[in-house]
Amino acid sequence: MNIDLTATVDLKRSNIKDANSAQMHNKHDPNVKHDNVQIIKEDTELNKHTVLLNRNELLKQQYQAMIDERNEKIRQRFLNGKIGQNEYKNRLTNVNKYLNNDGKKAKEALTNYVFTLGNVETEFTLLDQLGFKYERQKVKDSEGKFHDRPRLTDKKQREEFTQIMNETYVNLAKKINNSNAGIKVVDVWLHMDEGGMPHAQGEMVNMGHTNSGKPSYNLNQALGEFNKHLKKDVYTSNSINKQGKKSKSANGRIALKNFRKIVDGSMISTFNEVAKKHGFDIQAKLVRTGGKSGLSMNEYQSKKQIEKEINDQKKRLKKIQEKQETAESIYNGLSSSNKALKSENGTLTAQNNDLQQKTEQKQAEIEAQMKRFNEAKSQLAIVQRQKKDEEEKLNKLRLKRRQQQQLEAKADQYDQIKNLMGDVPQNHTLASWVKNQFEFLQKQAKIGFDAVLNAEKLQKALTHDMNMHAEVADKDVKTFENQTTQTTNVLVKFVEEKYKKFKQKQKHKRVIKQKQHEEEAEK
């Protein structure tokens, strides 16, 4: 029996972090939510994971010698004193650091792949030719639409179909690894629980080299070596190396195209080998997209995605048309409203003109009032200055009056002292008289102080009323002391002046008398 099947290979460059995320997705853990809505949980048990090689060992095999050589050069520079200890430690590297941290971003040293044999439209035909029993199951795609997928109902046939597909993809991966050129397949995840044909996912390590023989993480270099091993010339891109020499490098587009062509054919032949091993007389033939066998799973999903985008665009256009109709309705309503607003605007304009005229008149009145206010303010300032001048004149007159009163008081004191001096006995010298007056004043002062002492002694024994009388007496004594002191000062000053004049007169008399004696002597 013959059957036409498609075979597709999808590759995606990946760094270590992205590859780890893909591994988590490939597990199809039922406790983890996935973006893929076509996962059938009851078929997840059929999925298989086969590990072929160790990723870390492959990366070490690819890069360790280069890293050791680089570290040795750094060590020699440190020993020669060209770099410091901190720089030496910072520049030392290892495989993980080189791929993840060295440079501006992580290096895409890995490749995630998807191998798919057949498609949605041919899966039913394949199961029919194998003689497997199935039921049609509705599966919702990413658009929310449903399509049919076969679900095997016989347990033994479910296991056998799973084994056939798993052996096909695992043997295909081993053939790639056996070529020992350019790429190495690390593992194979068989997914039997999705909406299309069973397919395999996993990761590869890029094992290519540059033209100078140094390890390269570039996928184009890896595919170039794979093609070169199979006698396929894909080194058609000219490039210039660091020495300025022209060299040929792998053409990525041609290398990928040839790789897919080789792997697609090998996928079909491997399936035929496995089917024959399991006792099925079936011969699959590779057909390309557009043939009678239809689309691959990825192409089918892409087609559905495009249809979804078209439908979404139609929905958006319909919404836009509805909005346009609504806008037109609103515009018509606004047009009628606009006419009414224009009429109202004319009325408001006339009212505004009238209001503006009244405002100008009011403004003129306010300006006239402000002018009168400023004039009154100026007059007030003049009056205030005149008032200030009159107050200053009044203060000067008051000062003169106080001075005149003080002169009058001094004149009275002078008259009193003059009268007092009139009582001076003629037979007493002036000094004796002054001494007697001082003694009399001291006696009077002592009497006043004795009165104060007596008042203090009586203060403790007397009642509140007597305290009041003592305070009055104390005040009288202090007043007497002040008056006595003032009178004494005036009297002393007056006496000193009189005595000074008396001395001057005595001196003048002596001078006159001496002249008279001199004149008499001359005669």
PDB file of C-alpha atoms in Angstrom, residues 172-343:
ATOM      1  CA  LEU A 172      15.837   9.999  12.462  1.00  0.00           C
ATOM      2  CA  ALA A 173      17.630  11.887  15.267  1.00  0.00           C
ATOM      3  CA  LYS A 174      20.217   9.090  15.526  1.00  0.00           C
ATOM      4  CA  LYS A 175      20.908   9.275  11.781  1.00  0.00           C
ATOM      5  CA  ILE A 176      21.575  13.021  12.129  1.00  0.00           C
ATOM      6  CA  ASN A 177      23.945  12.375  15.045  1.00  0.00           C
ATOM      7  CA  ASN A 178      25.714   9.562  13.191  1.00  0.00           C
ATOM      8  CA  SER A 179      26.677  12.013  10.461  1.00  0.00           C
ATOM      9  CA  ASN A 180      28.931  13.561  13.143  1.00  0.00           C
ATOM     10  CA  ALA A 181      28.961  16.910  11.399  1.00  0.00           C
ATOM     11  CA  GLY A 182      27.655  20.322  12.379  1.00  0.00           C
ATOM     12  CA  ILE A 183      24.776  19.484  14.730  1.00  0.00           C
ATOM     13  CA  LYS A 184      23.878  17.006  17.451  1.00  0.00           C
ATOM     14  CA  VAL A 185      20.328  16.116  18.548  1.00  0.00           C
ATOM     15  CA  VAL A 186      20.134  16.041  22.350  1.00  0.00           C
ATOM     16  CA  ASP A 187      16.678  14.569  22.912  1.00  0.00           C
ATOM     17  CA  VAL A 188      13.311  13.715  21.333  1.00  0.00           C
ATOM     18  CA  TRP A 189       9.923  14.596  22.800  1.00  0.00           C
ATOM     19  CA  LEU A 190       7.091  12.679  21.116  1.00  0.00           C
ATOM     20  CA  HIS A 191       3.755  14.506  21.399  1.00  0.00           C
ATOM     21  CA  MET A 192       0.705  12.320  20.799  1.00  0.00           C
ATOM     22  CA  ASP A 193      -1.770  14.562  22.599  1.00  0.00           C
ATOM     23  CA  GLU A 194      -2.144  17.518  20.223  1.00  0.00           C
ATOM     24  CA  GLY A 195      -4.733  18.346  17.588  1.00  0.00           C
ATOM     25  CA  GLY A 196      -2.732  17.197  14.534  1.00  0.00           C
ATOM     26  CA  MET A 197      -0.374  14.460  13.440  1.00  0.00           C
ATOM     27  CA  PRO A 198       2.031  13.132  16.127  1.00  0.00           C
ATOM     28  CA  HIS A 199       5.256  15.147  15.984  1.00  0.00           C
ATOM     29  CA  ALA A 200       8.584  15.413  17.741  1.00  0.00           C
ATOM     30  CA  GLN A 201      10.185  18.369  19.473  1.00  0.00           C
ATOM     31  CA  GLY A 202      13.555  18.761  21.113  1.00  0.00           C
ATOM     32  CA  GLU A 203      16.856  20.580  21.028  1.00  0.00           C
ATOM     33  CA  MET A 204      20.100  20.418  19.080  1.00  0.00           C
ATOM     34  CA  VAL A 205      23.577  21.715  19.900  1.00  0.00           C
ATOM     35  CA  ASN A 206      25.232  23.741  17.155  1.00  0.00           C
ATOM     36  CA  MET A 207      28.664  22.150  16.596  1.00  0.00           C
ATOM     37  CA  GLY A 208      29.934  24.235  13.666  1.00  0.00           C
ATOM     38  CA  HIS A 209      33.257  26.026  13.170  1.00  0.00           C
ATOM     39  CA  THR A 210      34.492  29.212  11.555  1.00  0.00           C
ATOM     40  CA  ASN A 211      36.662  29.243   8.439  1.00  0.00           C
ATOM     41  CA  SER A 212      39.724  29.466  10.699  1.00  0.00           C
ATOM     42  CA  GLY A 213      38.623  26.349  12.596  1.00  0.00           C
ATOM     43  CA  LYS A 214      37.419  28.014  15.822  1.00  0.00           C
ATOM     44  CA  PRO A 215      34.229  26.723  17.493  1.00  0.00           C
ATOM     45  CA  SER A 216      31.111  28.596  16.371  1.00  0.00           C
ATOM     46  CA  TYR A 217      27.686  28.769  17.955  1.00  0.00           C
ATOM     47  CA  ASN A 218      26.155  30.089  14.703  1.00  0.00           C
ATOM     48  CA  LEU A 219      23.434  27.882  13.199  1.00  0.00           C
ATOM     49  CA  ASN A 220      24.494  28.720   9.633  1.00  0.00           C
ATOM     50  CA  GLN A 221      27.995  27.367  10.300  1.00  0.00           C
ATOM     51  CA  ALA A 222      26.534  24.212  11.860  1.00  0.00           C
ATOM     52  CA  LEU A 223      24.189  23.565   8.917  1.00  0.00           C
ATOM     53  CA  GLY A 224      27.039  24.368   6.520  1.00  0.00           C
ATOM     54  CA  GLU A 225      29.191  21.602   8.016  1.00  0.00           C
ATOM     55  CA  PHE A 226      26.272  19.173   7.953  1.00  0.00           C
ATOM     56  CA  ASN A 227      25.714  19.857   4.249  1.00  0.00           C
ATOM     57  CA  LYS A 228      29.445  19.712   3.509  1.00  0.00           C
ATOM     58  CA  HIS A 229      29.649  16.259   5.101  1.00  0.00           C
ATOM     59  CA  LEU A 230      26.938  15.115   2.689  1.00  0.00           C
ATOM     60  CA  LYS A 231      28.795  16.633  -0.279  1.00  0.00           C
ATOM     61  CA  LYS A 232      26.436  19.601  -0.531  1.00  0.00           C
ATOM     62  CA  ASP A 233      28.185  22.882  -1.359  1.00  0.00           C
ATOM     63  CA  VAL A 234      26.491  25.696   0.492  1.00  0.00           C
ATOM     64  CA  TYR A 235      29.580  27.904   0.983  1.00  0.00           C
ATOM     65  CA  THR A 236      28.596  30.550  -1.530  1.00  0.00           C
ATOM     66  CA  SER A 237      28.604  33.713   0.605  1.00  0.00           C
ATOM     67  CA  ASN A 238      31.798  35.768   0.308  1.00  0.00           C
ATOM     68  CA  SER A 239      33.136  37.417   3.467  1.00  0.00           C
ATOM     69  CA  ILE A 240      36.325  39.184   4.602  1.00  0.00           C
ATOM     70  CA  ASN A 241      38.199  37.888   7.638  1.00  0.00           C
ATOM     71  CA  LYS A 242      40.209  39.912  10.161  1.00  0.00           C
ATOM     72  CA  GLN A 243      43.324  39.645   7.998  1.00  0.00           C
ATOM     73  CA  GLY A 244      41.459  41.270   5.096  1.00  0.00           C
ATOM     74  CA  LYS A 245      41.355  38.102   3.007  1.00  0.00           C
ATOM     75  CA  LYS A 246      38.243  37.012   1.183  1.00  0.00           C
ATOM     76  CA  SER A 247      36.755  33.691   2.228  1.00  0.00           C
ATOM     77  CA  LYS A 248      33.571  31.762   1.636  1.00  0.00           C
ATOM     78  CA  SER A 249      31.038  31.214   4.391  1.00  0.00           C
ATOM     79  CA  ALA A 250      27.882  29.140   4.585  1.00  0.00           C
ATOM     80  CA  ASN A 251      24.835  30.656   2.911  1.00  0.00           C
ATOM     81  CA  GLY A 252      22.221  30.327   5.633  1.00  0.00           C
ATOM     82  CA  ARG A 253      19.228  30.185   3.318  1.00  0.00           C
ATOM     83  CA  ILE A 254      20.717  27.515   1.051  1.00  0.00           C
ATOM     84  CA  ALA A 255      22.080  25.534   4.009  1.00  0.00           C
ATOM     85  CA  LEU A 256      18.655  25.464   5.711  1.00  0.00           C
ATOM     86  CA  LYS A 257      16.893  24.537   2.477  1.00  0.00           C
ATOM     87  CA  ASN A 258      19.232  21.591   1.847  1.00  0.00           C
ATOM     88  CA  PHE A 259      19.035  20.487   5.489  1.00  0.00           C
ATOM     89  CA  ARG A 260      15.238  20.368   5.327  1.00  0.00           C
ATOM     90  CA  LYS A 261      15.337  18.503   2.031  1.00  0.00           C
ATOM     91  CA  ILE A 262      17.713  15.882   3.434  1.00  0.00           C
ATOM     92  CA  VAL A 263      15.844  15.452   6.749  1.00  0.00           C
ATOM     93  CA  ASP A 264      12.386  15.397   5.100  1.00  0.00           C
ATOM     94  CA  GLY A 265      13.443  12.547   2.809  1.00  0.00           C
ATOM     95  CA  SER A 266      15.119  10.705   5.667  1.00  0.00           C
ATOM     96  CA  MET A 267      11.948  11.083   7.772  1.00  0.00           C
ATOM     97  CA  ILE A 268       9.859   9.312   5.110  1.00  0.00           C
ATOM     98  CA  SER A 269      12.388   6.505   4.582  1.00  0.00           C
ATOM     99  CA  THR A 270      12.783   6.022   8.347  1.00  0.00           C
ATOM    100  CA  PHE A 271       9.002   5.721   8.751  1.00  0.00           C
ATOM    101  CA  ASN A 272       8.899   3.055   6.027  1.00  0.00           C
ATOM    102  CA  GLU A 273      11.671   1.114   7.767  1.00  0.00           C
ATOM    103  CA  VAL A 274       9.900   1.213  11.140  1.00  0.00           C
ATOM    104  CA  ALA A 275       6.504   0.300   9.650  1.00  0.00           C
ATOM    105  CA  LYS A 276       8.078  -2.696   7.870  1.00  0.00           C
ATOM    106  CA  LYS A 277       9.738  -3.723  11.146  1.00  0.00           C
ATOM    107  CA  HIS A 278       6.295  -3.767  12.803  1.00  0.00           C
ATOM    108  CA  GLY A 279       4.906  -5.928   9.981  1.00  0.00           C
ATOM    109  CA  PHE A 280       2.982  -3.313   7.972  1.00  0.00           C
ATOM    110  CA  ASP A 281       3.135  -3.440   4.194  1.00  0.00           C
ATOM    111  CA  ILE A 282       2.994   0.283   3.591  1.00  0.00           C
ATOM    112  CA  GLN A 283       5.135   2.559   1.490  1.00  0.00           C
ATOM    113  CA  ALA A 284       5.005   6.285   2.172  1.00  0.00           C
ATOM    114  CA  LYS A 285       6.025   8.780  -0.494  1.00  0.00           C
ATOM    115  CA  LEU A 286       7.134  12.347   0.188  1.00  0.00           C
ATOM    116  CA  VAL A 287       5.009  15.084  -1.309  1.00  0.00           C
ATOM    117  CA  ARG A 288       5.498  18.828  -0.930  1.00  0.00           C
ATOM    118  CA  THR A 289       3.001  21.456   0.184  1.00  0.00           C
ATOM    119  CA  GLY A 290       0.391  22.013  -2.494  1.00  0.00           C
ATOM    120  CA  GLY A 291       0.255  18.356  -3.496  1.00  0.00           C
ATOM    121  CA  LYS A 292      -2.793  16.238  -3.164  1.00  0.00           C
ATOM    122  CA  SER A 293      -1.981  15.296   0.414  1.00  0.00           C
ATOM    123  CA  GLY A 294      -2.614  18.893   1.608  1.00  0.00           C
ATOM    124  CA  LEU A 295      -0.914  20.891   4.379  1.00  0.00           C
ATOM    125  CA  SER A 296       1.458  20.059   7.207  1.00  0.00           C
ATOM    126  CA  MET A 297       0.370  20.660  10.792  1.00  0.00           C
ATOM    127  CA  ASN A 298       2.368  23.881  11.035  1.00  0.00           C
ATOM    128  CA  GLU A 299       1.151  25.038   7.634  1.00  0.00           C
ATOM    129  CA  TYR A 300      -2.403  24.137   8.586  1.00  0.00           C
ATOM    130  CA  GLN A 301      -2.108  26.172  11.777  1.00  0.00           C
ATOM    131  CA  SER A 302      -0.565  29.032   9.806  1.00  0.00           C
ATOM    132  CA  LYS A 303      -3.459  28.893   7.360  1.00  0.00           C
ATOM    133  CA  LYS A 304      -5.912  28.959  10.245  1.00  0.00           C
ATOM    134  CA  GLN A 305      -4.071  31.880  11.765  1.00  0.00           C
ATOM    135  CA  ILE A 306      -4.302  33.808   8.496  1.00  0.00           C
ATOM    136  CA  GLU A 307      -8.020  33.010   8.230  1.00  0.00           C
ATOM    137  CA  LYS A 308      -8.473  34.176  11.802  1.00  0.00           C
ATOM    138  CA  GLU A 309      -6.701  37.452  11.015  1.00  0.00           C
ATOM    139  CA  ILE A 310      -8.932  37.913   7.945  1.00  0.00           C
ATOM    140  CA  ASN A 311     -12.073  37.274   9.981  1.00  0.00           C
ATOM    141  CA  ASP A 312     -10.853  39.614  12.697  1.00  0.00           C
ATOM    142  CA  GLN A 313     -10.205  42.258  10.068  1.00  0.00           C
ATOM    143  CA  LYS A 314     -13.739  41.793   8.702  1.00  0.00           C
ATOM    144  CA  LYS A 315     -15.141  42.189  12.200  1.00  0.00           C
ATOM    145  CA  ARG A 316     -13.093  45.349  12.708  1.00  0.00           C
ATOM    146  CA  LEU A 317     -14.318  46.732   9.367  1.00  0.00           C
ATOM    147  CA  LYS A 318     -17.907  45.975  10.333  1.00  0.00           C
ATOM    148  CA  LYS A 319     -17.439  47.775  13.638  1.00  0.00           C
ATOM    149  CA  ILE A 320     -15.849  50.708  11.818  1.00  0.00           C
ATOM    150  CA  GLN A 321     -18.844  50.821   9.411  1.00  0.00           C
ATOM    151  CA  GLU A 322     -21.255  50.769  12.353  1.00  0.00           C
ATOM    152  CA  LYS A 323     -19.293  53.563  14.003  1.00  0.00           C
ATOM    153  CA  GLN A 324     -19.383  55.506  10.722  1.00  0.00           C
ATOM    154  CA  GLU A 325     -23.169  55.159  10.508  1.00  0.00           C
ATOM    155  CA  THR A 326     -23.476  56.268  14.118  1.00  0.00           C
ATOM    156  CA  ALA A 327     -21.180  59.200  13.418  1.00  0.00           C
ATOM    157  CA  GLU A 328     -23.284  60.226  10.379  1.00  0.00           C
ATOM    158  CA  SER A 329     -26.429  60.127  12.488  1.00  0.00           C
ATOM    159  CA  ILE A 330     -24.739  62.228  15.129  1.00  0.00           C
ATOM    160  CA  TYR A 331     -23.467  64.614  12.433  1.00  0.00           C
ATOM    161  CA  ASN A 332     -26.997  65.133  11.077  1.00  0.00           C
ATOM    162  CA  GLY A 333     -28.259  65.866  14.553  1.00  0.00           C
ATOM    163  CA  LEU A 334     -25.392  68.237  15.133  1.00  0.00           C
ATOM    164  CA  SER A 335     -26.112  70.058  11.845  1.00  0.00           C
ATOM    165  CA  SER A 336     -29.629  70.982  12.979  1.00  0.00           C
ATOM    166  CA  SER A 337     -28.283  71.908  16.366  1.00  0.00           C
ATOM    167  CA  ASN A 338     -25.646  74.018  14.651  1.00  0.00           C
ATOM    168  CA  LYS A 339     -28.290  76.108  12.867  1.00  0.00           C
ATOM    169  CA  ALA A 340     -30.067  76.806  16.141  1.00  0.00           C
ATOM    170  CA  LEU A 341     -26.725  77.682  17.725  1.00  0.00           C
ATOM    171  CA  LYS A 342     -25.941  80.135  14.898  1.00  0.00           C
ATOM    172  CA  SER A 343     -29.253  81.917  15.472  1.00  0.00           C
TER     173      SER A 343
END
